[in-house]
Coordinates of C-alpha atoms in Angstrom, one line a residue:
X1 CA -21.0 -13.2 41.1
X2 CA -23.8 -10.4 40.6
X3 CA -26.3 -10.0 38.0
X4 CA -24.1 -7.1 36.8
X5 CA -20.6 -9.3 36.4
X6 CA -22.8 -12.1 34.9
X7 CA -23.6 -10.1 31.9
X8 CA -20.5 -8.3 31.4
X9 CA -19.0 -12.1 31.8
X10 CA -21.7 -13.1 29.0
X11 CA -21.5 -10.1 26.9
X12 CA -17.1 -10.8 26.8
X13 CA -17.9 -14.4 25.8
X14 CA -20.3 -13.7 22.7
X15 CA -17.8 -10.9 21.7
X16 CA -15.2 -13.5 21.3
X17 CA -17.3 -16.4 20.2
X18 CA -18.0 -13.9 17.2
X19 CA -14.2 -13.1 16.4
X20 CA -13.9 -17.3 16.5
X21 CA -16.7 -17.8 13.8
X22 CA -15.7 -14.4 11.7
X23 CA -11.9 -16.0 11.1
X24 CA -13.0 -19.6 11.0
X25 CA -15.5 -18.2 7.7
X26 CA -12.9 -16.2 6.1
X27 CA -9.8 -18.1 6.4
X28 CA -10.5 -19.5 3.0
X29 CA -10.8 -16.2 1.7
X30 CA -7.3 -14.8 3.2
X31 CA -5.5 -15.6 -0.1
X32 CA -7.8 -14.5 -2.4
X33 CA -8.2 -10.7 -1.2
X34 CA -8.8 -9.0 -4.7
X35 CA -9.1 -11.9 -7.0
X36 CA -8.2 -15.2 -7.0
X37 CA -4.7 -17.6 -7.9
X38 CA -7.1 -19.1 -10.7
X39 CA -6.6 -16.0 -12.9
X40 CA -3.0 -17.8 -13.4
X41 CA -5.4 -19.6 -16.3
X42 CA -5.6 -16.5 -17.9
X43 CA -2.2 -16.8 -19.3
X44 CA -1.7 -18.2 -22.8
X45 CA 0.2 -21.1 -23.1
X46 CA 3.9 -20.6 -23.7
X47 CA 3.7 -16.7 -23.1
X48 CA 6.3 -15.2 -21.0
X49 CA 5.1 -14.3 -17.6
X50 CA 7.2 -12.1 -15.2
X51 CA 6.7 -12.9 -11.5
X52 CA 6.1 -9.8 -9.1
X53 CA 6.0 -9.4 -5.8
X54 CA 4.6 -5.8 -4.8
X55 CA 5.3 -4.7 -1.3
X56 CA 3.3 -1.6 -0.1
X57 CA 4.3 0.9 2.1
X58 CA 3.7 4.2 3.7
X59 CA 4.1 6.0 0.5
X60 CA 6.0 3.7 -2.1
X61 CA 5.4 0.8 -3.5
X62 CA 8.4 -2.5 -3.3
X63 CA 8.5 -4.1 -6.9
X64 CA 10.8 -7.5 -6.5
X65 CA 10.2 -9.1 -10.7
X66 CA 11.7 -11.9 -11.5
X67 CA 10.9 -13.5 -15.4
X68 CA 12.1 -15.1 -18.8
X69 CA 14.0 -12.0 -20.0
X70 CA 13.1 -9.3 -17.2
X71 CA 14.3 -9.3 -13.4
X72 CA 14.6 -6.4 -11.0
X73 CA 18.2 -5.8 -10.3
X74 CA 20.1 -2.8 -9.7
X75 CA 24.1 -2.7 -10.2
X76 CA 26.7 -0.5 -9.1
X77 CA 30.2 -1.3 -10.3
X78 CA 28.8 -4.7 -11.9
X79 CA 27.8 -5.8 -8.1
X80 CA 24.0 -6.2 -7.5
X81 CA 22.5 -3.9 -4.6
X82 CA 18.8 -4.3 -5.1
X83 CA 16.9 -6.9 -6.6
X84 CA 14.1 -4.9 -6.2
X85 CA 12.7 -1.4 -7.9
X86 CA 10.9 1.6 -6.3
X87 CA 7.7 2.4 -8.0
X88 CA 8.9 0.9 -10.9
X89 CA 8.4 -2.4 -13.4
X90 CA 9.8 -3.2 -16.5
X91 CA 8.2 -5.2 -19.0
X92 CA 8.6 -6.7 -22.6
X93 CA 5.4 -6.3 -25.3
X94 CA 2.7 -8.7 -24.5
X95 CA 4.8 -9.7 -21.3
X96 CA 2.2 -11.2 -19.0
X97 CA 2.5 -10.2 -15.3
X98 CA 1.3 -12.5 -12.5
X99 CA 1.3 -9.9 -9.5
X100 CA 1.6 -11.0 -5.3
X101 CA 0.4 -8.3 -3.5
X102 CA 0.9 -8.1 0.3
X103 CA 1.6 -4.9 2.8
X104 CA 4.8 -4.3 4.4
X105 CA 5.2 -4.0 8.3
X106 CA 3.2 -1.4 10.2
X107 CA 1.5 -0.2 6.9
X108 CA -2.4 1.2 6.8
X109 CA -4.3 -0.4 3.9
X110 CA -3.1 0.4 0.1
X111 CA -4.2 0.2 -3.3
X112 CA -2.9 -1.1 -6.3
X113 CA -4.9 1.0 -9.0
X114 CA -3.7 0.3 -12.9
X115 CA -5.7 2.1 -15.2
X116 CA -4.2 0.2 -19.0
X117 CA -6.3 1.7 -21.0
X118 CA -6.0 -0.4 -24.0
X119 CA -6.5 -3.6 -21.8
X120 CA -8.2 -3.4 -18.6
X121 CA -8.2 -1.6 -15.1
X122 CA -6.8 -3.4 -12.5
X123 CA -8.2 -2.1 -8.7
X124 CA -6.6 -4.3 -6.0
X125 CA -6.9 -3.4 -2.2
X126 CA -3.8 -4.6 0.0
X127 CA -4.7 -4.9 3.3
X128 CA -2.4 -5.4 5.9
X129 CA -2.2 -9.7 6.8
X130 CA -4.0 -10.5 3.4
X131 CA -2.9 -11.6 0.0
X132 CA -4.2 -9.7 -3.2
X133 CA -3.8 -10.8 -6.7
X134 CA -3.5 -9.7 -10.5
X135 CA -2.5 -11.0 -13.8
X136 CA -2.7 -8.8 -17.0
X137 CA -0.9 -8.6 -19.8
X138 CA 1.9 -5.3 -20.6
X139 CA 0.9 -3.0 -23.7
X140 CA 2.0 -4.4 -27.3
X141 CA 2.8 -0.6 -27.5
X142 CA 6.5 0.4 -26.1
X143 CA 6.1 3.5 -23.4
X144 CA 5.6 4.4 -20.1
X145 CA 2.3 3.9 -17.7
X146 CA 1.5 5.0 -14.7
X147 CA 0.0 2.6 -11.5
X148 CA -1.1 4.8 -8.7
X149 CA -1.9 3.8 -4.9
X150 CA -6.1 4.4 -4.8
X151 CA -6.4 4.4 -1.1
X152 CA -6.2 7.1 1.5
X153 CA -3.5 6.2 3.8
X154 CA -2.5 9.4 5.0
X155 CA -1.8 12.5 3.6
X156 CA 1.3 12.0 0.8
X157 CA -0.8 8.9 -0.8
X158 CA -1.5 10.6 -3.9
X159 CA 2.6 11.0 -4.1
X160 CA 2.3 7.2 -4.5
X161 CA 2.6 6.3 -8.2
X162 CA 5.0 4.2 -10.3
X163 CA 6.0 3.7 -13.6
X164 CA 5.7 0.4 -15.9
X165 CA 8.4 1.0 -18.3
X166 CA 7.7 -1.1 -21.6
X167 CA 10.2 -1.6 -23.4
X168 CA 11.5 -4.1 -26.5
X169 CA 13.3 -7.3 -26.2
X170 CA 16.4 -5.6 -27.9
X171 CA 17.1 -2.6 -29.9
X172 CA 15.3 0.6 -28.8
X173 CA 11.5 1.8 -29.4
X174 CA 10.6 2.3 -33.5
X175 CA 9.1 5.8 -34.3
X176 CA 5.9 4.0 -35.2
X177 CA 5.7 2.7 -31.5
X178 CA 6.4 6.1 -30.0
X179 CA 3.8 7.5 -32.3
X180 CA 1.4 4.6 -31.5
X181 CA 1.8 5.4 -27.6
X182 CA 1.7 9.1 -28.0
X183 CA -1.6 8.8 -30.2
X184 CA -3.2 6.0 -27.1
X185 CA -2.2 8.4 -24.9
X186 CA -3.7 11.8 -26.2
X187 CA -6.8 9.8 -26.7
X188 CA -7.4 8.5 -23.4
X189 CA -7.1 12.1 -22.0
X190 CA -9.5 13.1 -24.1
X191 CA -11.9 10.3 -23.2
X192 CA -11.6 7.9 -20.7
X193 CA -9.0 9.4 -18.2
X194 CA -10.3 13.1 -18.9
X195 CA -9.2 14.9 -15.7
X196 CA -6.9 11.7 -14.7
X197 CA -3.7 12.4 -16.5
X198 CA -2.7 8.9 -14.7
X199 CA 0.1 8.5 -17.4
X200 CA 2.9 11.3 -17.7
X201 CA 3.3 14.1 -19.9
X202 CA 5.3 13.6 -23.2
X203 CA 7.9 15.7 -24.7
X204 CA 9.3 14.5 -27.8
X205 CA 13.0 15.4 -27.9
X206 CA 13.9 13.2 -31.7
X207 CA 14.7 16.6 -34.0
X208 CA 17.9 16.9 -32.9
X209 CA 21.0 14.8 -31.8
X210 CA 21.7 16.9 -28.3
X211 CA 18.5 17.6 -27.1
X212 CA 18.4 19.7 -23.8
X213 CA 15.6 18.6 -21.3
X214 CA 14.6 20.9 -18.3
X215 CA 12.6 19.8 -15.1
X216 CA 11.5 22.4 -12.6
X217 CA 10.0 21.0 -9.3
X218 CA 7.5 23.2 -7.5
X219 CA 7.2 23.7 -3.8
X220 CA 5.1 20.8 -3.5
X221 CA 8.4 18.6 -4.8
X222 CA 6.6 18.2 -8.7
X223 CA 8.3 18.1 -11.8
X224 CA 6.5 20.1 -14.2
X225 CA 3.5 19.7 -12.5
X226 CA 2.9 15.6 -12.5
X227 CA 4.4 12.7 -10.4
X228 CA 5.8 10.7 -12.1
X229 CA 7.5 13.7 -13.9
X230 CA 7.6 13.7 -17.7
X231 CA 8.4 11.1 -19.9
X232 CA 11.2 12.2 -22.7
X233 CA 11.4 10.7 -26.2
X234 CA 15.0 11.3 -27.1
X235 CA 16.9 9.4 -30.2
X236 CA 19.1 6.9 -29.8
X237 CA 23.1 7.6 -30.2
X238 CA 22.0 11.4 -28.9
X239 CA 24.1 13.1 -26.4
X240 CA 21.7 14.5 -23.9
X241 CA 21.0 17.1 -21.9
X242 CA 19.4 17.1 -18.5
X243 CA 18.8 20.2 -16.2
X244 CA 17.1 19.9 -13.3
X245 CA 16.3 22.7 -10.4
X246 CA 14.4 22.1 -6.9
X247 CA 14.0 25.1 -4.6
X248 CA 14.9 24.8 -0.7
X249 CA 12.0 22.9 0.8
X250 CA 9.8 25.0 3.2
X251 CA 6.5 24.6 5.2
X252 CA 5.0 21.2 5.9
X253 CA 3.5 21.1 2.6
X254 CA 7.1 19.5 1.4
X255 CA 8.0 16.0 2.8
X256 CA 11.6 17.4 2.2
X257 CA 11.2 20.3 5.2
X258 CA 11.4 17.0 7.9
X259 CA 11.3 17.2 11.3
X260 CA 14.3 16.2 13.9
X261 CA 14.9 14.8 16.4
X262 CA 14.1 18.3 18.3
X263 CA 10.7 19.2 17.1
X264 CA 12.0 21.3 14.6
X265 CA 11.8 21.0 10.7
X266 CA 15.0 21.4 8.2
X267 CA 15.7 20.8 4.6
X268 CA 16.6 17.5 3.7
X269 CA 20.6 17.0 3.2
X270 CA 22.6 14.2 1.4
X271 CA 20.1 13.2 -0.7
X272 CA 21.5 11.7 -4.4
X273 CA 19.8 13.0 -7.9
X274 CA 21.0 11.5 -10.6
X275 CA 20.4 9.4 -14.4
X276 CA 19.8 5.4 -14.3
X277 CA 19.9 3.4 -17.5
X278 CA 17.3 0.8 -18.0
X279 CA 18.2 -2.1 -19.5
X280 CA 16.8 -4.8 -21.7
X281 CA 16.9 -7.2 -19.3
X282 CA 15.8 -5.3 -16.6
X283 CA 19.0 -4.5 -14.8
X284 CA 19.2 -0.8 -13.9
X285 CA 22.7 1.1 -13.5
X286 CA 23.7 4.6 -12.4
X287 CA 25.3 6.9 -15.1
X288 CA 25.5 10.0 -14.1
X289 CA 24.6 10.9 -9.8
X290 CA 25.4 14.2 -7.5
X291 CA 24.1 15.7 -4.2
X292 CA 21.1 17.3 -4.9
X293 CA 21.6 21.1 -4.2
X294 CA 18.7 23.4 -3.9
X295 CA 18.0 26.5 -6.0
X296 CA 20.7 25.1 -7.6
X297 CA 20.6 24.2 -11.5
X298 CA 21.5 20.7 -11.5
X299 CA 23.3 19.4 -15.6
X300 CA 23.4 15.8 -16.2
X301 CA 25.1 15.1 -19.8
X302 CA 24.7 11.0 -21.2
X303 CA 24.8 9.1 -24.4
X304 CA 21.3 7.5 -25.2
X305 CA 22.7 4.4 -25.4
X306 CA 19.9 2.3 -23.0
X307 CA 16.1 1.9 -24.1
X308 CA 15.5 3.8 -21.3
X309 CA 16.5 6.0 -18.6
X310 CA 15.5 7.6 -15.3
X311 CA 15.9 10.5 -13.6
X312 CA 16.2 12.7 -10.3
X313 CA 15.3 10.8 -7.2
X314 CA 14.6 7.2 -7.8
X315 CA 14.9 6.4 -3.5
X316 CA 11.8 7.0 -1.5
X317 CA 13.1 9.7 1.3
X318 CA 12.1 9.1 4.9
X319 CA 9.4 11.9 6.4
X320 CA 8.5 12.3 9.9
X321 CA 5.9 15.1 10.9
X322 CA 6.6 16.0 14.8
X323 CA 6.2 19.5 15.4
X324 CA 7.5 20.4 18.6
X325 CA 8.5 17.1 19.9
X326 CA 4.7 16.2 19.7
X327 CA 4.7 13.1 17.7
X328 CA 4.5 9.8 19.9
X329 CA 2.0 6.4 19.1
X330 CA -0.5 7.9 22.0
X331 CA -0.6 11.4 20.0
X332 CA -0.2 10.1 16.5
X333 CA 2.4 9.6 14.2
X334 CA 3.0 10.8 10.7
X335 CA 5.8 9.4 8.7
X336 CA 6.9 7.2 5.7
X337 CA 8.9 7.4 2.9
X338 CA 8.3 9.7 -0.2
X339 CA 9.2 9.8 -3.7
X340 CA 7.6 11.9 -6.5
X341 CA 11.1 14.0 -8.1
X342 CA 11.7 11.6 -10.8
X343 CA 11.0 10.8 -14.6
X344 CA 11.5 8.6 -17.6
X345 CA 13.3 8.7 -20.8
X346 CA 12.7 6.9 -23.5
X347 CA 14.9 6.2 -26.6
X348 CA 13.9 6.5 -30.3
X349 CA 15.4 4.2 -33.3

């Protein structure tokens, strides 16, 4: 052996003496990747706690919840499908959630950013192999607020944002409530969250018993100009009104012009629009679903009878960038799934 092999021979053996000390220091630490179990103590005694596992991907965020009076389930004909949400929890005042955070398979390093403004701001990485944690309690104030993925982890990240749904054990939100979270709201864009309208615009809908609600999405596949789109206060008992229009997708600037198998990019078919009613208990259930058409106006018609309701496109849709054939793991790869044409409704006593 040379001088020259010697040292490369050295060099190879320090290298991987340092990777053996790196993971023997922080294997203590894998678990406790943004904060620690320990915050568990944060909980008051007897308070209800629901249990959520987030998942992250490349662009949406996996909710599985599983509590006292709230647990992620969605039903079709009375059959369960999912017992998990996309982008979305649901939570009772003053429920206390105890979050998991890990990433899914093959997925760059997220963020869990939750900016309660009337509690605290929780800022979690989740990185790939690691555990994060969070505990906080949900907002005594019925309403919708916004979580948002704070990391750059390619180009549609700031597409992924979700929706914590609060809403009461039974009945449906008081006035007071709606005016309490409209008021919290207002004055955290004028302070705080000035230029960060992290929660959604409101339009209250409660003058009339058939309100008519209208969505436009942009080319950039945005409902009146936020993701998630608006949130609607509507009363309850109210036959309602939904309109909805989406132009054909075009230019790589919309995740719904995708690339095939060819190289070459086409609007997104068979996708399913639709209305979902939330439920007390967490269970979520289609009411009203259709092929989404472009430049087409879209009508969904429904009773208020839920607390709450979504709308539009409430599945993440799979986007693959490869112009010309191009795309391969040596030349780089774009692709995940996408969701940002979808809303909330809430429902007024």
């Amino acid at each position: 052996m040379d001088k020259k092999e010697r040292w490369e021979l050295i060099w190879v053996v320090f290298v991987l003496a340092l990777f053996v000390i790196v993971g023997v220091a922080t294997a203590p630490l894998d678990g406790n990747v943004g904060g620690v179990p320990q915050e568990i103590s944060q909980i008051p005694p007897h308070a209800k706690v629901d249990n959520v596992l987030v998942t992250a991907y490349q662009y949406y965020f996996n909710l599985s919840e599983h509590g006292v009076d709230v647990n992620s389930v969605e039903q079709i004909n009375g059959s369960t499908t999912n017992n998990f949400y996309y982008n979305i929890l649901v939570a009772h005042p003053g429920d206390w959630l105890n979050l998991t955070m890990v990433a899914g398979p093959e997925t760059a390093t997220t963020n869990f950013f939750f900016p309660l403004y009337n509690d605290k701001v929780t800022d979690v990485q989740i990185v790939p192999g690691l555990t994060g944690y969070a505990v906080f309690p949900s907002p005594n104030v019925t309403g919708v607020y916004t979580f948002v993925n704070g990391e750059y982890d390619g180009p549609w990240f700031s597409y992924q944002e979700g929706n914590m749904i609060v809403i009461p054990t039974s009945g449906y939100s008081s006035p007071s409530n709606i005016s309490r979270y409209i008021t919290t709201t207002h004055q955290a864009f004028s302070s705080a969250l000035v230029g960060d309208p992290y929660n959604p615009p409101i339009y209250v809908e409660n003058t009339t018993m058939a309100p008519v609600l209208n969505v436009v999405s942009n080319d950039y596949n945005v409902f009146n100009g936020t993701i998630p789109g608006p949130t609607f206060v509507v009363n309850a008992g109210s036959t309602v009104t939904l309109n909805m229009y989406v132009p054909t997708p075009k230019g790589d600037h919309n995740y719904l012009y995708n690339y095939t198998t060819t190289g070459k990019a086409y609007p997104d078919k068979g996708l399913i629009a639709g209305i979902y009613a939330v439920w007390w208990n967490g269970t979520i259930t289609p009411v009203e679903t259709t092929n989404l058409t472009y430049n087409t106006h879209i009508s969904f018609t429904f009773n208020a009878k839920a607390p709450a309701y979504l709308y539009g496109v409430i599945y993440p849709v799979f986007y693959n960038y490869d112009l010309d054939g191009m795309s391969s793991t040596l030349t780089g790869e774009q692709m995940g799934y996408v969701m940002s044409l979808w809303g909330t409704v809430m429902v007024e006593s």
